[in-house]
Tab-separated table of C-alpha atoms and ligand atoms in Angstrom:
chain	number	residue	atom	x	y	z
A	23	MET	CA	79.402	-119.579	-46.037
A	24	THR	CA	81.996	-118.442	-48.576
A	25	PRO	CA	83.223	-114.981	-47.704
A	26	ARG	CA	82.339	-112.161	-50.124
A	27	ARG	CA	85.445	-110.743	-51.777
A	28	ILE	CA	85.766	-106.993	-51.447
A	29	LEU	CA	88.398	-105.180	-53.463
A	30	VAL	CA	89.326	-101.992	-51.616
A	31	TYR	CA	91.157	-99.679	-53.989
A	32	HIS	CA	92.739	-96.313	-53.303
A	33	PRO	CA	96.098	-95.062	-54.594
A	34	HIS	CA	97.162	-93.616	-51.194
A	35	GLU	CA	94.717	-94.604	-48.477
A	36	ALA	CA	93.585	-98.142	-49.278
A	37	GLU	CA	94.710	-99.410	-45.844
A	38	ALA	CA	92.881	-96.626	-44.022
A	39	TYR	CA	89.641	-97.440	-45.881
A	40	ALA	CA	90.102	-101.179	-45.321
A	41	ARG	CA	90.647	-100.745	-41.560
A	42	LEU	CA	87.257	-99.030	-41.263
A	43	VAL	CA	85.254	-101.775	-43.010
A	44	LYS	CA	82.869	-103.328	-40.495
A	45	ALA	CA	81.415	-106.787	-41.101
A	46	PRO	CA	81.575	-110.193	-39.408
A	47	LYS	CA	85.045	-111.658	-40.139
A	48	ALA	CA	83.647	-114.813	-41.741
A	49	ALA	CA	81.366	-112.841	-44.077
A	50	ILE	CA	83.967	-110.942	-46.063
A	51	ARG	CA	87.484	-111.078	-47.373
A	52	LEU	CA	89.306	-107.879	-48.218
A	53	ASP	CA	91.797	-107.449	-51.036
A	54	VAL	CA	93.505	-104.137	-50.358
A	55	CYS	CA	95.034	-102.612	-53.487
A	56	ALA	CA	96.857	-99.368	-54.178
A	57	THR	CA	98.136	-99.889	-57.708
A	58	PRO	CA	96.582	-100.964	-61.010
A	59	GLU	CA	98.845	-104.041	-60.960
A	60	GLU	CA	97.552	-105.148	-57.566
A	61	ALA	CA	93.975	-104.474	-58.662
A	62	ALA	CA	94.482	-106.439	-61.878
A	63	ALA	CA	95.426	-109.486	-59.798
A	64	SER	CA	92.241	-109.257	-57.679
A	65	ILE	CA	89.494	-107.874	-59.879
A	66	ALA	CA	88.381	-111.208	-61.354
A	67	GLU	CA	87.545	-112.533	-57.846
A	68	ALA	CA	85.937	-109.369	-56.523
A	69	GLU	CA	82.208	-109.312	-55.856
A	70	ILE	CA	82.276	-105.846	-54.321
A	71	LEU	CA	84.484	-102.974	-55.409
A	72	TYR	CA	85.023	-100.134	-52.934
A	73	ALA	CA	87.150	-97.676	-54.818
A	74	TRP	CA	88.567	-94.294	-55.646
A	75	LYS	CA	90.191	-93.585	-59.034
A	76	PHE	CA	89.868	-97.221	-60.036
A	77	PRO	CA	91.549	-98.024	-63.380
A	78	THR	CA	88.579	-97.980	-65.738
A	79	ASP	CA	90.005	-100.566	-68.135
A	80	LEU	CA	90.015	-103.204	-65.394
A	81	LEU	CA	86.239	-103.080	-64.950
A	82	ALA	CA	85.778	-105.321	-67.971
A	83	GLU	CA	87.667	-108.030	-66.055
A	84	GLY	CA	85.297	-107.948	-63.087
A	85	ALA	CA	83.410	-111.098	-64.053
A	86	ASN	CA	82.082	-111.561	-60.501
A	87	LEU	CA	81.321	-107.940	-59.728
A	88	ARG	CA	77.883	-107.235	-58.263
A	89	TRP	CA	78.259	-103.896	-56.539
A	90	ILE	CA	80.563	-100.884	-56.800
A	91	GLN	CA	80.659	-98.369	-53.960
A	92	ALA	CA	82.419	-95.186	-55.060
A	93	MET	CA	84.470	-93.370	-52.431
A	94	GLY	CA	83.478	-90.101	-54.077
A	95	ALA	CA	80.427	-88.291	-55.392
A	96	GLY	CA	81.212	-88.509	-59.105
A	97	VAL	CA	80.802	-91.917	-60.717
A	98	GLU	CA	81.448	-91.310	-64.410
A	99	ARG	CA	84.581	-93.457	-64.379
A	100	PHE	CA	82.484	-96.507	-63.427
A	101	LEU	CA	79.834	-95.950	-66.083
A	102	VAL	CA	81.694	-97.735	-68.819
A	103	HIS	CA	79.884	-99.338	-71.677
A	104	ASP	CA	80.868	-102.912	-70.918
A	105	LEU	CA	79.871	-102.850	-67.240
A	106	PRO	CA	77.057	-105.421	-67.121
A	107	PRO	CA	73.660	-103.978	-66.140
A	108	HIS	CA	73.392	-106.184	-63.033
A	109	VAL	CA	76.324	-104.376	-61.396
A	110	ARG	CA	74.891	-101.798	-59.028
A	111	ILE	CA	76.788	-98.558	-58.438
A	112	THR	CA	76.372	-96.475	-55.296
A	113	ARG	CA	77.832	-93.057	-54.566
A	114	ALA	CA	79.229	-91.537	-51.415
A	115	THR	CA	76.871	-88.788	-50.421
A	116	GLY	CA	76.048	-86.551	-47.471
A	117	MET	CA	79.611	-85.644	-46.525
A	118	PHE	CA	80.722	-83.409	-49.382
A	119	GLY	CA	78.184	-80.579	-49.067
A	120	ARG	CA	79.745	-79.110	-45.945
A	121	TRP	CA	83.241	-79.154	-47.418
A	122	MET	CA	82.147	-77.687	-50.720
A	123	ALA	CA	79.992	-75.026	-49.087
A	124	GLU	CA	83.026	-73.919	-47.072
A	125	TYR	CA	85.137	-73.887	-50.218
A	126	THR	CA	82.555	-71.893	-52.173
A	127	LEU	CA	81.773	-69.332	-49.503
A	128	GLY	CA	85.432	-69.144	-48.518
A	129	TRP	CA	86.462	-68.142	-52.013
A	130	CYS	CA	83.468	-65.808	-52.389
A	131	ALA	CA	84.686	-64.123	-49.196
A	132	TRP	CA	88.225	-64.020	-50.605
A	133	VAL	CA	86.841	-61.987	-53.505
A	134	ALA	CA	84.473	-59.784	-51.491
A	135	GLN	CA	86.905	-59.076	-48.642
A	136	ARG	CA	89.657	-58.308	-51.170
A	137	MET	CA	91.968	-60.618	-49.259
A	138	GLU	CA	94.672	-60.709	-51.881
A	139	THR	CA	94.686	-56.923	-52.225
A	140	PHE	CA	95.080	-56.363	-48.486
A	141	ARG	CA	97.817	-58.971	-48.133
A	142	GLU	CA	99.682	-57.367	-50.991
A	143	ALA	CA	99.252	-53.907	-49.430
A	144	GLN	CA	100.570	-55.335	-46.165
A	145	ARG	CA	103.665	-56.647	-47.910
A	146	GLN	CA	104.245	-53.087	-49.128
A	147	ARG	CA	103.454	-51.627	-45.640
A	148	ARG	CA	100.681	-49.650	-47.303
A	149	TRP	CA	97.518	-48.538	-45.418
A	150	LEU	CA	94.969	-49.165	-48.150
A	151	ALA	CA	91.584	-47.852	-46.987
A	152	LEU	CA	89.317	-49.721	-49.338
A	153	ASP	CA	85.878	-50.988	-48.317
A	154	PRO	CA	85.107	-54.666	-48.719
A	155	GLN	CA	82.214	-55.654	-50.937
A	156	PRO	CA	79.238	-57.331	-49.298
A	157	LEU	CA	78.185	-60.890	-49.957
A	158	HIS	CA	74.777	-60.197	-48.409
A	159	GLY	CA	72.360	-59.055	-51.062
A	160	ARG	CA	74.508	-60.447	-53.896
A	161	THR	CA	73.176	-63.228	-56.087
A	162	LEU	CA	74.687	-66.714	-55.884
A	163	ALA	CA	73.625	-68.975	-58.761
A	164	ILE	CA	74.110	-72.680	-58.090
A	165	LEU	CA	74.181	-74.955	-61.116
A	166	GLY	CA	73.182	-78.364	-59.782
A	167	LEU	CA	70.931	-78.559	-56.735
A	168	GLY	CA	71.660	-82.047	-55.457
A	169	ASP	CA	72.793	-82.615	-51.879
A	170	ILE	CA	76.015	-80.642	-52.439
A	171	GLY	CA	74.316	-77.758	-54.245
A	172	SER	CA	71.660	-77.611	-51.542
A	173	ALA	CA	74.305	-77.363	-48.805
A	174	ILE	CA	75.931	-74.489	-50.698
A	175	ALA	CA	72.501	-72.854	-51.041
A	176	ARG	CA	71.969	-72.985	-47.258
A	177	ALA	CA	75.413	-71.564	-46.587
A	178	GLY	CA	74.891	-68.732	-49.083
A	179	ALA	CA	71.472	-67.920	-47.668
A	180	SER	CA	72.887	-67.889	-44.122
A	181	LEU	CA	75.096	-64.974	-45.194
A	182	GLY	CA	72.136	-63.133	-46.674
A	183	MET	CA	72.921	-63.932	-50.300
A	184	ARG	CA	70.097	-64.213	-52.791
A	185	VAL	CA	70.365	-67.819	-53.904
A	186	ILE	CA	69.071	-68.992	-57.259
A	187	GLY	CA	69.711	-72.284	-58.983
A	188	VAL	CA	69.530	-74.444	-62.058
A	189	SER	CA	68.437	-78.051	-61.812
A	190	ARG	CA	67.391	-80.785	-64.153
A	191	SER	CA	63.771	-80.563	-63.009
A	192	GLY	CA	63.662	-76.786	-62.533
A	193	ARG	CA	61.421	-77.456	-59.524
A	194	ASN	CA	61.236	-74.930	-56.702
A	195	GLN	CA	63.322	-75.701	-53.687
A	196	ARG	CA	63.092	-74.313	-50.158
A	197	GLY	CA	65.610	-71.559	-49.497
A	198	VAL	CA	66.255	-70.991	-53.212
A	199	ALA	CA	64.618	-67.832	-54.564
A	200	ALA	CA	64.250	-69.130	-58.131
A	201	VAL	CA	65.058	-72.460	-59.742
A	202	TYR	CA	65.505	-72.630	-63.514
A	203	PRO	CA	65.562	-75.638	-65.830
A	204	PRO	CA	68.695	-76.179	-67.967
A	205	SER	CA	66.992	-74.456	-70.916
A	206	ALA	CA	67.040	-71.196	-68.881
A	207	LEU	CA	70.700	-71.500	-67.845
A	208	THR	CA	71.711	-68.141	-69.347
A	209	ARG	CA	68.827	-66.419	-67.551
A	210	ALA	CA	70.183	-67.680	-64.260
A	211	LEU	CA	73.786	-66.840	-65.167
A	212	SER	CA	72.870	-63.307	-66.223
A	213	GLN	CA	71.717	-62.535	-62.655
A	214	ALA	CA	74.696	-64.031	-60.858
A	215	ASP	CA	77.371	-62.141	-58.949
A	216	PHE	CA	78.819	-65.554	-58.195
A	217	ALA	CA	77.926	-68.702	-60.138
A	218	VAL	CA	79.060	-72.095	-58.908
A	219	ALA	CA	78.884	-75.233	-61.048
A	220	VAL	CA	78.515	-78.439	-59.054
A	221	LEU	CA	77.303	-80.723	-61.800
A	222	PRO	CA	77.976	-84.375	-62.525
A	223	LEU	CA	79.629	-85.160	-65.847
A	224	THR	CA	77.012	-86.565	-68.225
A	225	PRO	CA	76.433	-86.223	-71.966
A	226	GLU	CA	74.038	-83.339	-71.125
A	227	THR	CA	76.496	-81.408	-68.959
A	228	ARG	CA	79.681	-81.863	-71.014
A	229	GLY	CA	80.618	-78.459	-72.430
A	230	LEU	CA	77.485	-76.895	-70.920
A	231	ILE	CA	79.196	-73.633	-70.051
A	232	GLY	CA	80.651	-72.205	-73.223
A	233	GLU	CA	80.952	-68.947	-75.096
A	234	ALA	CA	77.227	-68.018	-74.981
A	235	GLU	CA	76.856	-68.832	-71.283
A	236	LEU	CA	79.959	-66.818	-70.358
A	237	ARG	CA	78.727	-63.945	-72.474
A	238	ALA	CA	75.444	-63.948	-70.522
A	239	MET	CA	77.309	-63.272	-67.257
A	240	LYS	CA	77.959	-59.811	-65.802
A	241	PRO	CA	81.483	-58.477	-66.341
A	242	THR	CA	81.729	-58.215	-62.539
A	243	ALA	CA	80.719	-61.842	-61.906
A	244	TRP	CA	82.894	-64.684	-60.644
A	245	LEU	CA	82.487	-68.250	-61.836
A	246	LEU	CA	83.403	-71.252	-59.685
A	247	ASN	CA	83.678	-74.800	-61.007
A	248	ILE	CA	83.872	-77.488	-58.337
A	249	GLY	CA	82.079	-80.418	-59.992
A	250	ARG	CA	83.729	-81.720	-63.117
A	251	GLY	CA	86.132	-79.926	-65.460
A	252	PRO	CA	84.642	-80.912	-68.822
A	253	VAL	CA	81.356	-79.184	-67.875
A	254	MET	CA	83.218	-76.019	-68.809
A	255	ASP	CA	84.492	-75.237	-72.293
A	256	GLU	CA	88.018	-74.391	-71.127
A	257	GLY	CA	88.972	-72.621	-74.355
A	258	ALA	CA	85.961	-70.315	-74.077
A	259	LEU	CA	86.723	-69.715	-70.393
A	260	VAL	CA	90.347	-68.755	-71.071
A	261	GLY	CA	89.098	-66.342	-73.762
A	262	ALA	CA	86.519	-64.775	-71.430
A	263	LEU	CA	89.073	-64.366	-68.629
A	264	ARG	CA	91.669	-62.842	-70.959
A	265	ARG	CA	89.168	-60.341	-72.318
A	266	LYS	CA	87.813	-59.732	-68.808
A	267	ARG	CA	84.315	-60.598	-69.960
A	268	ILE	CA	83.845	-61.908	-66.433
A	269	ALA	CA	85.747	-60.763	-63.338
A	270	GLY	CA	87.361	-64.088	-62.628
A	271	ALA	CA	87.117	-67.799	-62.043
A	272	ILE	CA	87.832	-70.088	-59.110
A	273	LEU	CA	88.565	-73.518	-60.538
A	274	ASP	CA	89.000	-76.775	-58.679
A	275	VAL	CA	88.396	-79.153	-61.600
A	276	PHE	CA	89.739	-79.278	-65.135
A	277	GLU	CA	89.457	-81.100	-68.436
A	278	THR	CA	92.855	-82.665	-67.753
A	279	GLU	CA	94.011	-83.305	-64.191
A	280	PRO	CA	96.597	-82.549	-62.982
A	281	LEU	CA	96.339	-79.304	-64.965
A	282	PRO	CA	99.313	-79.458	-67.371
A	283	PRO	CA	102.145	-77.012	-66.466
A	284	ASP	CA	101.865	-75.237	-69.828
A	285	HIS	CA	98.100	-74.670	-69.557
A	286	PRO	CA	97.165	-70.993	-70.104
A	287	LEU	CA	94.922	-70.947	-67.011
A	288	TRP	CA	97.942	-71.054	-64.671
A	289	ALA	CA	99.140	-67.631	-65.812
A	290	LEU	CA	95.859	-65.732	-65.738
A	291	PRO	CA	95.742	-63.230	-62.855
A	292	ASN	CA	91.954	-63.527	-62.623
A	293	ALA	CA	91.926	-67.336	-62.348
A	294	VAL	CA	92.432	-69.192	-59.080
A	295	ILE	CA	93.560	-72.805	-59.468
A	296	THR	CA	93.094	-75.390	-56.730
A	297	PRO	CA	93.967	-79.069	-57.274
A	298	HIS	CA	90.569	-80.848	-57.018
A	299	ILE	CA	90.370	-80.513	-53.244
A	300	SER	CA	87.028	-78.784	-52.691
A	301	GLY	CA	85.257	-81.960	-51.549
A	302	PRO	CA	87.852	-84.348	-50.166
A	303	SER	CA	87.052	-88.009	-49.527
A	304	VAL	CA	88.003	-88.699	-45.917
A	305	PRO	CA	88.041	-92.403	-44.988
A	306	ALA	CA	86.227	-91.849	-41.673
A	307	GLU	CA	83.482	-89.860	-43.449
A	308	ILE	CA	82.987	-92.351	-46.284
A	309	ALA	CA	83.131	-95.489	-44.100
A	310	PRO	CA	79.659	-95.153	-42.520
A	311	VAL	CA	78.058	-94.987	-45.984
A	312	PHE	CA	79.916	-98.094	-47.123
A	313	ASN	CA	79.295	-100.015	-43.915
A	314	ASP	CA	75.584	-99.241	-43.997
A	315	ASN	CA	75.377	-100.427	-47.610
A	316	LEU	CA	77.519	-103.480	-46.859
A	317	ARG	CA	75.113	-104.495	-44.080
A	318	ARG	CA	72.259	-104.068	-46.536
A	319	TYR	CA	74.078	-105.990	-49.267
A	320	LEU	CA	74.867	-108.930	-47.003
A	321	ALA	CA	71.242	-109.017	-45.857
A	322	GLY	CA	69.967	-108.871	-49.455
A	323	ARG	CA	68.341	-105.501	-48.842
A	324	ARG	CA	68.117	-102.458	-51.089
A	325	LEU	CA	71.295	-100.368	-51.308
A	326	ARG	CA	71.229	-96.640	-50.601
A	327	HIS	CA	72.536	-93.871	-52.875
A	328	LEU	CA	72.096	-95.976	-55.984
A	329	VAL	CA	73.232	-94.424	-59.237
A	330	ASP	CA	70.609	-94.209	-61.951
A	331	ARG	CA	72.645	-95.548	-64.831
A	332	SER	CA	70.353	-94.030	-67.466
A	333	ARG	CA	70.850	-90.541	-65.946
A	334	ARG	CA	74.503	-91.288	-65.267
A	335	TYR	CA	74.555	-89.916	-61.703
B	420	GLV	C1	85.319	-85.941	-56.327
B	420	GLV	O1	85.514	-85.323	-57.302
B	420	GLV	C2	84.245	-86.867	-56.163
B	420	GLV	O2	83.683	-87.321	-57.147
B	420	GLV	O3	83.927	-87.142	-55.005
């Protein structure tokens, strides 16, 4: 049996991912790559690509590619026009919800518990008797109710928040008080004390939150974006934050990453910037998904977490 060639690609942790691949030695051969140059030398032979931040332009050279397993949740970088239709793409799923729920609720608590204010008062040795705001009873709107959005919904509900959501289908979901279709996005946003966007980047979601959507929000509301930067119209967001049309924004993703040093968002006191860390890919958490799919692939069985290429997620 000729071994199946697997290109393992990650700019910093390729070795760690490769060490965790489980398959009979004779069945596979691993090419472990950390740079575009290394990947360029291996892509033509690769049947399976297991990758994070893979150089998109190299996909066209993957003449033998049959399956791409993303090490992350978002797959837009693999959905290039010239990727032949027989190449299956699978996502990593199941591990990000917990991380992103902690991020979301953590930053909601940062707002409600006035953490920055109290730390600042402490630095000034000032006894600032100011009540926190509750999270219980406040409305958390979740844009995108996939496995990550659903985990955030459970976490919000566990603190007594009123959870509402927006999903493609608009179908009711357990634990979510009201689910709206995308056409009712502003209705959902208008109720939110906190709104969190956890949407994939598709032609439908690009620029989804713009001037009108921000205007629909309460002036006391906070907006979090933890999915993909281009879902937000950044110019409109900067304008809304400057004019205090919303209270603030917690942003983990941006149109351009890393966020350029001269970007106006850095300087806004009501914007919090984190460097795309809300749902980290941890080799030991991703490996079981890949290994399960690899077993299936080698046995000619159906892969799990397949991307619907027409929906683009
Ligand atoms: C991170 O952004 C991912 O797609 O997993």
